[in-house]
N, CA, C and O atoms as a MOPAC input file, in Angstrom:
PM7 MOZYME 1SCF
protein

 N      7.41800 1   153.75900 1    85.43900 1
 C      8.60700 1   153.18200 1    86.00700 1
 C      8.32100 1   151.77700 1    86.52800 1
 O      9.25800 1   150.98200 1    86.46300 1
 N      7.31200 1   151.41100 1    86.96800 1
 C      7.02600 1   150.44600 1    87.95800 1
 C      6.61900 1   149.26300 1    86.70100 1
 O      6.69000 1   148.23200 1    87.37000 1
 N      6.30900 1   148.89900 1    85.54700 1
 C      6.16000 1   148.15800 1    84.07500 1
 C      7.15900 1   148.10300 1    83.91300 1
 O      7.28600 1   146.88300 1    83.81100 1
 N      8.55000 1   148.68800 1    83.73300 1
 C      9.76000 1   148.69100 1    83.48100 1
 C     10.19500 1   147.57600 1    84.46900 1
 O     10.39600 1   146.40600 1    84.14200 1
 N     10.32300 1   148.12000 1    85.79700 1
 C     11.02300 1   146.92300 1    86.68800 1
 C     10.31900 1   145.55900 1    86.81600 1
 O     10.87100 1   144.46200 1    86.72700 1
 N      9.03900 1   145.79600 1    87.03300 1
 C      8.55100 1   144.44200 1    86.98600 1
 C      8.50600 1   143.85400 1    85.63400 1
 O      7.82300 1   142.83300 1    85.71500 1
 N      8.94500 1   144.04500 1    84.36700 1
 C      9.42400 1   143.78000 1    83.59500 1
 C     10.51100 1   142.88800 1    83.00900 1
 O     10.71900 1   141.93600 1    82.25700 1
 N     11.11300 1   143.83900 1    83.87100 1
 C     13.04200 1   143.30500 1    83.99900 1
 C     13.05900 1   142.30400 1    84.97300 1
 O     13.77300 1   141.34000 1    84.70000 1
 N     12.36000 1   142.27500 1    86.21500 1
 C     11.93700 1   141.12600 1    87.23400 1
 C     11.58100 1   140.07500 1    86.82100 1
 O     12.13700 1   139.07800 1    87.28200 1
 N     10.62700 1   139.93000 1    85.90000 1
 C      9.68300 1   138.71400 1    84.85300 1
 C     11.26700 1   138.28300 1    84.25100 1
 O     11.85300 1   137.24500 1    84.55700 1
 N     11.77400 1   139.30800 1    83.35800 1
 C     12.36700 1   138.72100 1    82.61800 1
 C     13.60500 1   137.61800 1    83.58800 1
 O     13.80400 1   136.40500 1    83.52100 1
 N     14.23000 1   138.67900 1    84.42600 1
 C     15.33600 1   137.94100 1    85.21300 1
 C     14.85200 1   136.46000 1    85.86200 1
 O     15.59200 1   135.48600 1    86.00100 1
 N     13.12500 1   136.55000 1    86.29800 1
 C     13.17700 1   135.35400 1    86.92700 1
 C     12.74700 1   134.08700 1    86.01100 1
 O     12.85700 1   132.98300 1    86.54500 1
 N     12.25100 1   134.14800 1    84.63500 1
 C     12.36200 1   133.23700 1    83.61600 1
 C     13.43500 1   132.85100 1    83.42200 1
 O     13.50800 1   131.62700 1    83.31200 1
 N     14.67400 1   133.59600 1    83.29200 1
 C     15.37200 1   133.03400 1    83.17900 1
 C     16.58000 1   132.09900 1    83.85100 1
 O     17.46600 1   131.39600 1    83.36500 1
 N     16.24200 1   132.38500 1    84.99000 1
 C     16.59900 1   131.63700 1    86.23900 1
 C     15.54900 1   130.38400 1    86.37900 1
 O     16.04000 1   129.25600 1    86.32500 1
 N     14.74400 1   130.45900 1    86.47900 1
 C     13.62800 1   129.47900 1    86.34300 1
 C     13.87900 1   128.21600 1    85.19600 1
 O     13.88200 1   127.00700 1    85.42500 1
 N     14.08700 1   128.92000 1    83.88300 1
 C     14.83300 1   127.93000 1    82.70600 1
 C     16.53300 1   127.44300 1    83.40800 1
 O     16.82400 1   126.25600 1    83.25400 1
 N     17.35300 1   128.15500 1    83.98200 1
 C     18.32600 1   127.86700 1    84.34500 1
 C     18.08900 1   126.05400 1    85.33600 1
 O     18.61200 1   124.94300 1    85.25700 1
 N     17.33700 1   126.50800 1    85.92100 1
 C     16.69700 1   125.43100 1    87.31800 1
 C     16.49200 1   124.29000 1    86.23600 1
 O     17.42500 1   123.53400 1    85.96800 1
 N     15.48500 1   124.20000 1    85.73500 1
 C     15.11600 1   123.16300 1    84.91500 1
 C     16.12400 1   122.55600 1    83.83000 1
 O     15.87200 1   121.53100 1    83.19700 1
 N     17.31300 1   123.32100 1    83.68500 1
 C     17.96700 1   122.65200 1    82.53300 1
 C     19.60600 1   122.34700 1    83.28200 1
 O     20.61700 1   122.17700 1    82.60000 1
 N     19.58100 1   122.32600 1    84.92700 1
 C     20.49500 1   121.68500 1    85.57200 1
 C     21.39000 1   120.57400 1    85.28600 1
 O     22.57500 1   120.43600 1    85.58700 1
 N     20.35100 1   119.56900 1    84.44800 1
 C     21.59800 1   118.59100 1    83.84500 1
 C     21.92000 1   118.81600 1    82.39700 1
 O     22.36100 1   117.91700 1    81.68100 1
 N     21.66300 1   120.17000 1    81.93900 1
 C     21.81200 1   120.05600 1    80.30700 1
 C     23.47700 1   120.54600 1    80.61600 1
 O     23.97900 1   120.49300 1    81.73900 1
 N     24.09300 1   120.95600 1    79.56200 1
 C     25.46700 1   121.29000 1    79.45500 1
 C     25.38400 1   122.43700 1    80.30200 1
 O     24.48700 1   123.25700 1    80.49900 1
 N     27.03500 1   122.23200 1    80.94800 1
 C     27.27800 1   123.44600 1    81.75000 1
 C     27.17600 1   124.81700 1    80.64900 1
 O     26.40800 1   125.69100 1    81.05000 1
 N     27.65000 1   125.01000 1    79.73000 1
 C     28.04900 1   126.06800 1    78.58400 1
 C     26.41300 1   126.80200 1    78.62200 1
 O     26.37400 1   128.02600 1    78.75300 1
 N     24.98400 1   125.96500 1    78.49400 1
 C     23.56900 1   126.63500 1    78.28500 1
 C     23.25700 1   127.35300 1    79.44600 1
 O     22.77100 1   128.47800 1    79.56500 1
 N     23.69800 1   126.32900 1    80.49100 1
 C     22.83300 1   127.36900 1    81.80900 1
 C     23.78600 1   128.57700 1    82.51500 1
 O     23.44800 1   129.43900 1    83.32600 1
 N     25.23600 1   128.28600 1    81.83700 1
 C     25.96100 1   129.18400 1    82.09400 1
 C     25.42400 1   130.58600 1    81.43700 1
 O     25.19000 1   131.61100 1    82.07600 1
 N     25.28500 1   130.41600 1    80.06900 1
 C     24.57500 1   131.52300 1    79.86600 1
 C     23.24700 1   131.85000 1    79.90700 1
 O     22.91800 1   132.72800 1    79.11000 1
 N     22.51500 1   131.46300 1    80.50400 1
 C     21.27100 1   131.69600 1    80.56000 1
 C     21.94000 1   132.57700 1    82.20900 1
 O     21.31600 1   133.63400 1    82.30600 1
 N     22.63900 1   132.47200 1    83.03900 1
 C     23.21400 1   133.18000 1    84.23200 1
 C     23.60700 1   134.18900 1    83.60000 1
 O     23.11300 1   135.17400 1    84.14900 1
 N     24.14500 1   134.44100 1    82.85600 1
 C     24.60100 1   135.44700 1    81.96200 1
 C     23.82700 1   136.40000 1    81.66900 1
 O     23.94000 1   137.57600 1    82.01700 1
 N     22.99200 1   135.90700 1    80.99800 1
 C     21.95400 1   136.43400 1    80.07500 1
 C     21.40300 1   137.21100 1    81.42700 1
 O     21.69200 1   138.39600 1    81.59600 1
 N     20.46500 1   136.36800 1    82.53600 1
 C     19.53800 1   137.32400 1    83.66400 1
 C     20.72500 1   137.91500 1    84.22100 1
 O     20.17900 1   138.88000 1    84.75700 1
 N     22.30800 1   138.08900 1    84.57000 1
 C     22.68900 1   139.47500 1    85.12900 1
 C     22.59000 1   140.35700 1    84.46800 1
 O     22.25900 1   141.41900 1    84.99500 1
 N     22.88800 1   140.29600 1    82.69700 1
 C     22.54000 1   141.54700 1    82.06100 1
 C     21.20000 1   142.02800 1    82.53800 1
 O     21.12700 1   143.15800 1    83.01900 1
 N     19.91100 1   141.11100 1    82.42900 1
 C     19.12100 1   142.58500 1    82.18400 1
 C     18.48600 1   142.54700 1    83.73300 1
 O     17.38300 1   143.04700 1    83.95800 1
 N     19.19000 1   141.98400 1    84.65500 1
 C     19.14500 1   142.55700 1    86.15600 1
 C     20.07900 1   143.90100 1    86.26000 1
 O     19.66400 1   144.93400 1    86.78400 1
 N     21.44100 1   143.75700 1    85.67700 1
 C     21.65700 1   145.12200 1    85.55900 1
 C     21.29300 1   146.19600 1    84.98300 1
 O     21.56100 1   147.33800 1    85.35700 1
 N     20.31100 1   145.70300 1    83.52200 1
 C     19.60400 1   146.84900 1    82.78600 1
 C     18.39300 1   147.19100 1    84.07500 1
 O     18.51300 1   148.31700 1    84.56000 1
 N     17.80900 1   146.74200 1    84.37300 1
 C     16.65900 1   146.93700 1    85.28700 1
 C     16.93200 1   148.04300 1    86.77300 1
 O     16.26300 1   148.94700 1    87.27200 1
 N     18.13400 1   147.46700 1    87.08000 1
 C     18.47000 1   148.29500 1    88.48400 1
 C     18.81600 1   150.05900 1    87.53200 1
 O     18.54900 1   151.18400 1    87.95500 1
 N     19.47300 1   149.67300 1    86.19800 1
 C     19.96200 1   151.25500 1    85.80400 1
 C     18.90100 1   152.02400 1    85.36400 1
 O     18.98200 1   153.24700 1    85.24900 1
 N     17.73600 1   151.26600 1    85.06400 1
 C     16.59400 1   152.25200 1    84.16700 1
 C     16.07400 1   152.14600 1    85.27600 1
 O     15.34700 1   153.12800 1    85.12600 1
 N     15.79200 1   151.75500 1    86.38200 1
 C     14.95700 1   152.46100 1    88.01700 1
 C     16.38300 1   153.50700 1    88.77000 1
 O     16.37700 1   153.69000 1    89.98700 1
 N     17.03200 1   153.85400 1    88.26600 1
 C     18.03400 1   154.48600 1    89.09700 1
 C     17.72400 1   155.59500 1    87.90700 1
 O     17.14700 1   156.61300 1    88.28800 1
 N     18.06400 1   155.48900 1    86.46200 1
 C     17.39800 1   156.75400 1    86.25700 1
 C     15.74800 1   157.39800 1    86.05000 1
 O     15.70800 1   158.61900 1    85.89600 1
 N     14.64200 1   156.78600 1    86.04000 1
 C     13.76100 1   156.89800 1    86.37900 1
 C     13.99600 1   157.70200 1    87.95400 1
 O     13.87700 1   158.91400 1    88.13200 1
 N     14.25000 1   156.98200 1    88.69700 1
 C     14.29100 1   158.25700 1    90.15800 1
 C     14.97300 1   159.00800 1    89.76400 1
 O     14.61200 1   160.09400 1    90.21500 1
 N     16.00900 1   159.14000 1    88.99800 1
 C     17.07700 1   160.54700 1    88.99900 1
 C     16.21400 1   161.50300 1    88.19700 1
 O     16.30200 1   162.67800 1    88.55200 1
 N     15.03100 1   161.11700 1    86.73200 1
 C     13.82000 1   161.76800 1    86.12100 1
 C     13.42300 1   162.49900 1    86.97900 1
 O     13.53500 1   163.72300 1    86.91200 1
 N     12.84200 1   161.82100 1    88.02100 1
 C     11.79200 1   162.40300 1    88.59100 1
 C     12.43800 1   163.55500 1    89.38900 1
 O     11.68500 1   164.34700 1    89.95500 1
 N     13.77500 1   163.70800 1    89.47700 1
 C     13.94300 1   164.73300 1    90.29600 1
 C     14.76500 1   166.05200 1    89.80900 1
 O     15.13300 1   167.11000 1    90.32000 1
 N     14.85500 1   165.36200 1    88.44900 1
 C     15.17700 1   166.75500 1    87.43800 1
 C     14.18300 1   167.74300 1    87.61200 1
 O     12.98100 1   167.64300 1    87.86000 1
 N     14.83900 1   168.60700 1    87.45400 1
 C     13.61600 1   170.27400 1    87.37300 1
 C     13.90800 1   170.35600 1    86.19500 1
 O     13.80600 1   171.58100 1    86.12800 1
 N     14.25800 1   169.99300 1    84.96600 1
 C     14.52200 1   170.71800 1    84.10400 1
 C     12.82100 1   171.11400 1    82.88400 1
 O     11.94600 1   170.25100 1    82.80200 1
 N     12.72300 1   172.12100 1    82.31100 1
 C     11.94400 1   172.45000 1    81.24700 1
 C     11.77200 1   171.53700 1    80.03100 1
 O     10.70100 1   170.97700 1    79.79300 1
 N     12.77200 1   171.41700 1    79.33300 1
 C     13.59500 1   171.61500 1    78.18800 1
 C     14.30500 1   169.83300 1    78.20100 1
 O     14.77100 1   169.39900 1    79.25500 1
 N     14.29800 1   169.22700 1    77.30900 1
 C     15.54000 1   167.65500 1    77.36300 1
 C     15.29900 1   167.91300 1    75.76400 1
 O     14.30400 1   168.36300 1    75.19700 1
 N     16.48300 1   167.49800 1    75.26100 1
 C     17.00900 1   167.26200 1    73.94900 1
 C     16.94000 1   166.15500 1    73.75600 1
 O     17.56900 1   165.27600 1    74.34500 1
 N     16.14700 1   166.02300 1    72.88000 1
 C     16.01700 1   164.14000 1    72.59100 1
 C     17.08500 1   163.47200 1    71.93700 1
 O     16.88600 1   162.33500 1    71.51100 1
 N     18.44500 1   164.14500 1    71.76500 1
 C     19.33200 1   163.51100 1    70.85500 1
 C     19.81500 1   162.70500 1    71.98000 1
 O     19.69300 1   161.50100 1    71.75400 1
 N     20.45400 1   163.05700 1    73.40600 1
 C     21.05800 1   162.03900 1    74.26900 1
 C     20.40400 1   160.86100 1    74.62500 1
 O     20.96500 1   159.80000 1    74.89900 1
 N     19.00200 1   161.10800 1    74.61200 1
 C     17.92800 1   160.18700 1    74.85500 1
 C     18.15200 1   158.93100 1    74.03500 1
 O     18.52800 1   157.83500 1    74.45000 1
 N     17.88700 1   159.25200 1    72.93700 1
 C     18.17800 1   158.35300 1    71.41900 1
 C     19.56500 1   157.47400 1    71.60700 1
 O     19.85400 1   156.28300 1    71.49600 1
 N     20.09700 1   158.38700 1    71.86500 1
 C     21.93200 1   157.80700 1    71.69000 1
 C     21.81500 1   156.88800 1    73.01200 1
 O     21.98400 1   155.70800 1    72.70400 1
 N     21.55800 1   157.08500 1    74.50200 1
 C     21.63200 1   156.51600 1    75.53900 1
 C     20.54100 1   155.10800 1    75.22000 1
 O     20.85100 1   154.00800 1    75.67800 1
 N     19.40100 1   155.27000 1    74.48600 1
 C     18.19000 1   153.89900 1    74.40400 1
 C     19.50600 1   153.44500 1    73.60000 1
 O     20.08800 1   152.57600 1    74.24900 1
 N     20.24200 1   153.79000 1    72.24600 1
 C     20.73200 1   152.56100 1    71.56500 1
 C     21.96600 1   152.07200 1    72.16700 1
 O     22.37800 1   151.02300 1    71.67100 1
 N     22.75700 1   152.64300 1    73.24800 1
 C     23.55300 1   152.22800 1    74.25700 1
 C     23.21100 1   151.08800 1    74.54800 1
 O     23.86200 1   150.09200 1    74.23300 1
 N     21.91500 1   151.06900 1    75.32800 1
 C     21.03500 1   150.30800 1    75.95500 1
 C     21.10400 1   149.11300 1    75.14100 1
 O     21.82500 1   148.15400 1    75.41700 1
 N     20.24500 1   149.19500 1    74.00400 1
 C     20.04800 1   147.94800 1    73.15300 1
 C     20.90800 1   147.64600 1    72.94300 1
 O     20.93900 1   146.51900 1    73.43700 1
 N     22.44200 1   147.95600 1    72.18600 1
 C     23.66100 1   147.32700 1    72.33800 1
 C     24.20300 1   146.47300 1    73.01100 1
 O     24.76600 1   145.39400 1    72.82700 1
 N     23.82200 1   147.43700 1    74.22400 1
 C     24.90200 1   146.05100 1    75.67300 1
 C     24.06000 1   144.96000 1    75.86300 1
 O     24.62700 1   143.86800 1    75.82200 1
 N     22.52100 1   144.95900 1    76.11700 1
 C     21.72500 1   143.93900 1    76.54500 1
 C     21.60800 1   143.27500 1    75.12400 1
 O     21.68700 1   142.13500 1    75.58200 1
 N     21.51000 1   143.10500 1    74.05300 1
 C     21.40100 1   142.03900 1    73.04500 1
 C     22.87700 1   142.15800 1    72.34900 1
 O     23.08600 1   141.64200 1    71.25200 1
 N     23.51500 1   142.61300 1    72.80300 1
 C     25.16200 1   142.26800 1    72.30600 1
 C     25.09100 1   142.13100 1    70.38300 1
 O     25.57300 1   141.26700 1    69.65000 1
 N     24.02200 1   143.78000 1    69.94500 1
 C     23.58400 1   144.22900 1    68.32200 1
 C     24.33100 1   145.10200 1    68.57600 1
 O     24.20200 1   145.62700 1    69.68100 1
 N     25.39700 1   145.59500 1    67.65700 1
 C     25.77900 1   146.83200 1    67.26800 1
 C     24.67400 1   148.03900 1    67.05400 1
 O     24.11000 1   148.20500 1    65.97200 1
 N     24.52400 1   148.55100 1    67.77500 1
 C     23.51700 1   149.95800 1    67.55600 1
 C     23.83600 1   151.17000 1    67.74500 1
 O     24.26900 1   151.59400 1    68.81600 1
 N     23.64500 1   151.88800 1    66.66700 1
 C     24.63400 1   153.31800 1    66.35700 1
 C     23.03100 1   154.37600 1    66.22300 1
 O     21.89800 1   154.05300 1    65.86700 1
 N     23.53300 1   155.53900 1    66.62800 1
 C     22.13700 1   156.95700 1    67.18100 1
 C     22.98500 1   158.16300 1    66.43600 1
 O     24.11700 1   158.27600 1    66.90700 1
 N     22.75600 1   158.84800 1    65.64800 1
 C     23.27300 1   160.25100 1    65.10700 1
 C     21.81300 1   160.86200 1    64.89900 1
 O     20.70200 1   160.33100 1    64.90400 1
 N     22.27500 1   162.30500 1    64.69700 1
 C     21.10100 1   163.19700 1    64.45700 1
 C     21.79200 1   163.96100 1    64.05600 1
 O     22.77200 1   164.52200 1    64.54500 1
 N     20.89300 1   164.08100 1    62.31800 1
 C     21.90500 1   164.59600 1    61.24400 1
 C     21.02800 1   165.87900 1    61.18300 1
 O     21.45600 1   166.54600 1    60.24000 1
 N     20.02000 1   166.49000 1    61.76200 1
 C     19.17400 1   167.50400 1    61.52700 1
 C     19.26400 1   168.47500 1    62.88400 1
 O     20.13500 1   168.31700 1    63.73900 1
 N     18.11900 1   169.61300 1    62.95600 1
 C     18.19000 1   170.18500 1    64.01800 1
 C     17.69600 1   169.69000 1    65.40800 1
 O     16.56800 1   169.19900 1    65.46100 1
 N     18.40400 1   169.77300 1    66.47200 1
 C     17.76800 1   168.95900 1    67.61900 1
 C     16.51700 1   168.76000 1    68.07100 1
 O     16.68600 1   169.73000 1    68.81000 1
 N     15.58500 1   168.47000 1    68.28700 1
 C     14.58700 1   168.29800 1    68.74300 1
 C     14.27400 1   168.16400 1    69.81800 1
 O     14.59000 1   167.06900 1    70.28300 1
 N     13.44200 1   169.23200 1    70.87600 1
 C     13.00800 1   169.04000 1    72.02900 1
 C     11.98300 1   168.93600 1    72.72000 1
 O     10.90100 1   169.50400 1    72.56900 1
 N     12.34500 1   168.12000 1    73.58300 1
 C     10.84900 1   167.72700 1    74.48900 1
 C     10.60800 1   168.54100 1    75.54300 1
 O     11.42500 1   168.98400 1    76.35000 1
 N      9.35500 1   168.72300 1    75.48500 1
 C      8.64800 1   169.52200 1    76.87400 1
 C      8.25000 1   168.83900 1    77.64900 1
 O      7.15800 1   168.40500 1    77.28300 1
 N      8.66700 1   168.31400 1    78.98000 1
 C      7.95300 1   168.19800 1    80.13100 1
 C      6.53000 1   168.86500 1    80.54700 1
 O      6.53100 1   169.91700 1    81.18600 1
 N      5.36200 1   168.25300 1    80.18500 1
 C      4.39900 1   168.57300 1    80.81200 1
 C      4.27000 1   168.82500 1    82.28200 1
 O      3.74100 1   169.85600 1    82.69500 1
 N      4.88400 1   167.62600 1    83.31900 1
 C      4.88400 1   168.11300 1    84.64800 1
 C      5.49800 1   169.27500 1    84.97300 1
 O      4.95400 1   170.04500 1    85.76500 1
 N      6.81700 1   169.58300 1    84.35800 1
 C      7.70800 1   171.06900 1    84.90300 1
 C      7.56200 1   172.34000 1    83.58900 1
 O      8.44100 1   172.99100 1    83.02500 1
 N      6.37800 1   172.33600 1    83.45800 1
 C      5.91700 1   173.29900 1    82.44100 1
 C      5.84400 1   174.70400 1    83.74300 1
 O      5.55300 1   174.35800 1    84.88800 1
 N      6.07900 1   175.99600 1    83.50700 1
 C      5.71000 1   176.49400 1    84.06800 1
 C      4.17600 1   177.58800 1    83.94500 1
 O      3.37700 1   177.26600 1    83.06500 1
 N      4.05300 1   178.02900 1    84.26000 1
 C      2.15900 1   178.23400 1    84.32300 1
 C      2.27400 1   179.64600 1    84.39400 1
 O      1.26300 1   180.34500 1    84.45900 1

């Protein structure tokens, strides 16, 4: 979890940082470069909000199909790519090693 945010941190503050430096270029570039770091300041706050909500699942058992479908959500909104997730076969599931029971 903690590579993820400081991740999204790096990224948000490059691009604020390029924002600073290109103060007299056209309003239209640094406008979106503001743009650009709220998206993935908001990707960052949502993948540490579910990361803690992870950690406090009990569950056994996750179906990797929502997983799949929710990452290409993801990539969609933050690079503004059409990205489409189906699973044309039988579901596939993951075991939690930590909530394995013994």
């Amino acid at each position: 979890m903690h590579d993820t945010l400081i991740q999204g941190c790096v990224s948000v503050s490059a691009l604020l940082e390029a924002h600073s430096s290109m103060e007299q270029a056209e309003p239209h570039t640094t406008s979106d470069l503001l743009d650009c770091a709220r998206t993935h300041l908001r990707s960052a706050i949502d993948e540490a909000r579910e990361a803690v909500w992870d950690l406090r699942q009990n569950s056994d058992v996750t179906d990797i199909s929502p997983l799949l479908e929710r990452i290409a959500g993801r990539v969609s909104q933050e690079f503004v790519v059409p990205v489409a997730c189906s699973v044309s076969a039988n579901p596939m599931h993951l075991i939690n090693p930590l909530y394995t029971k013994s």
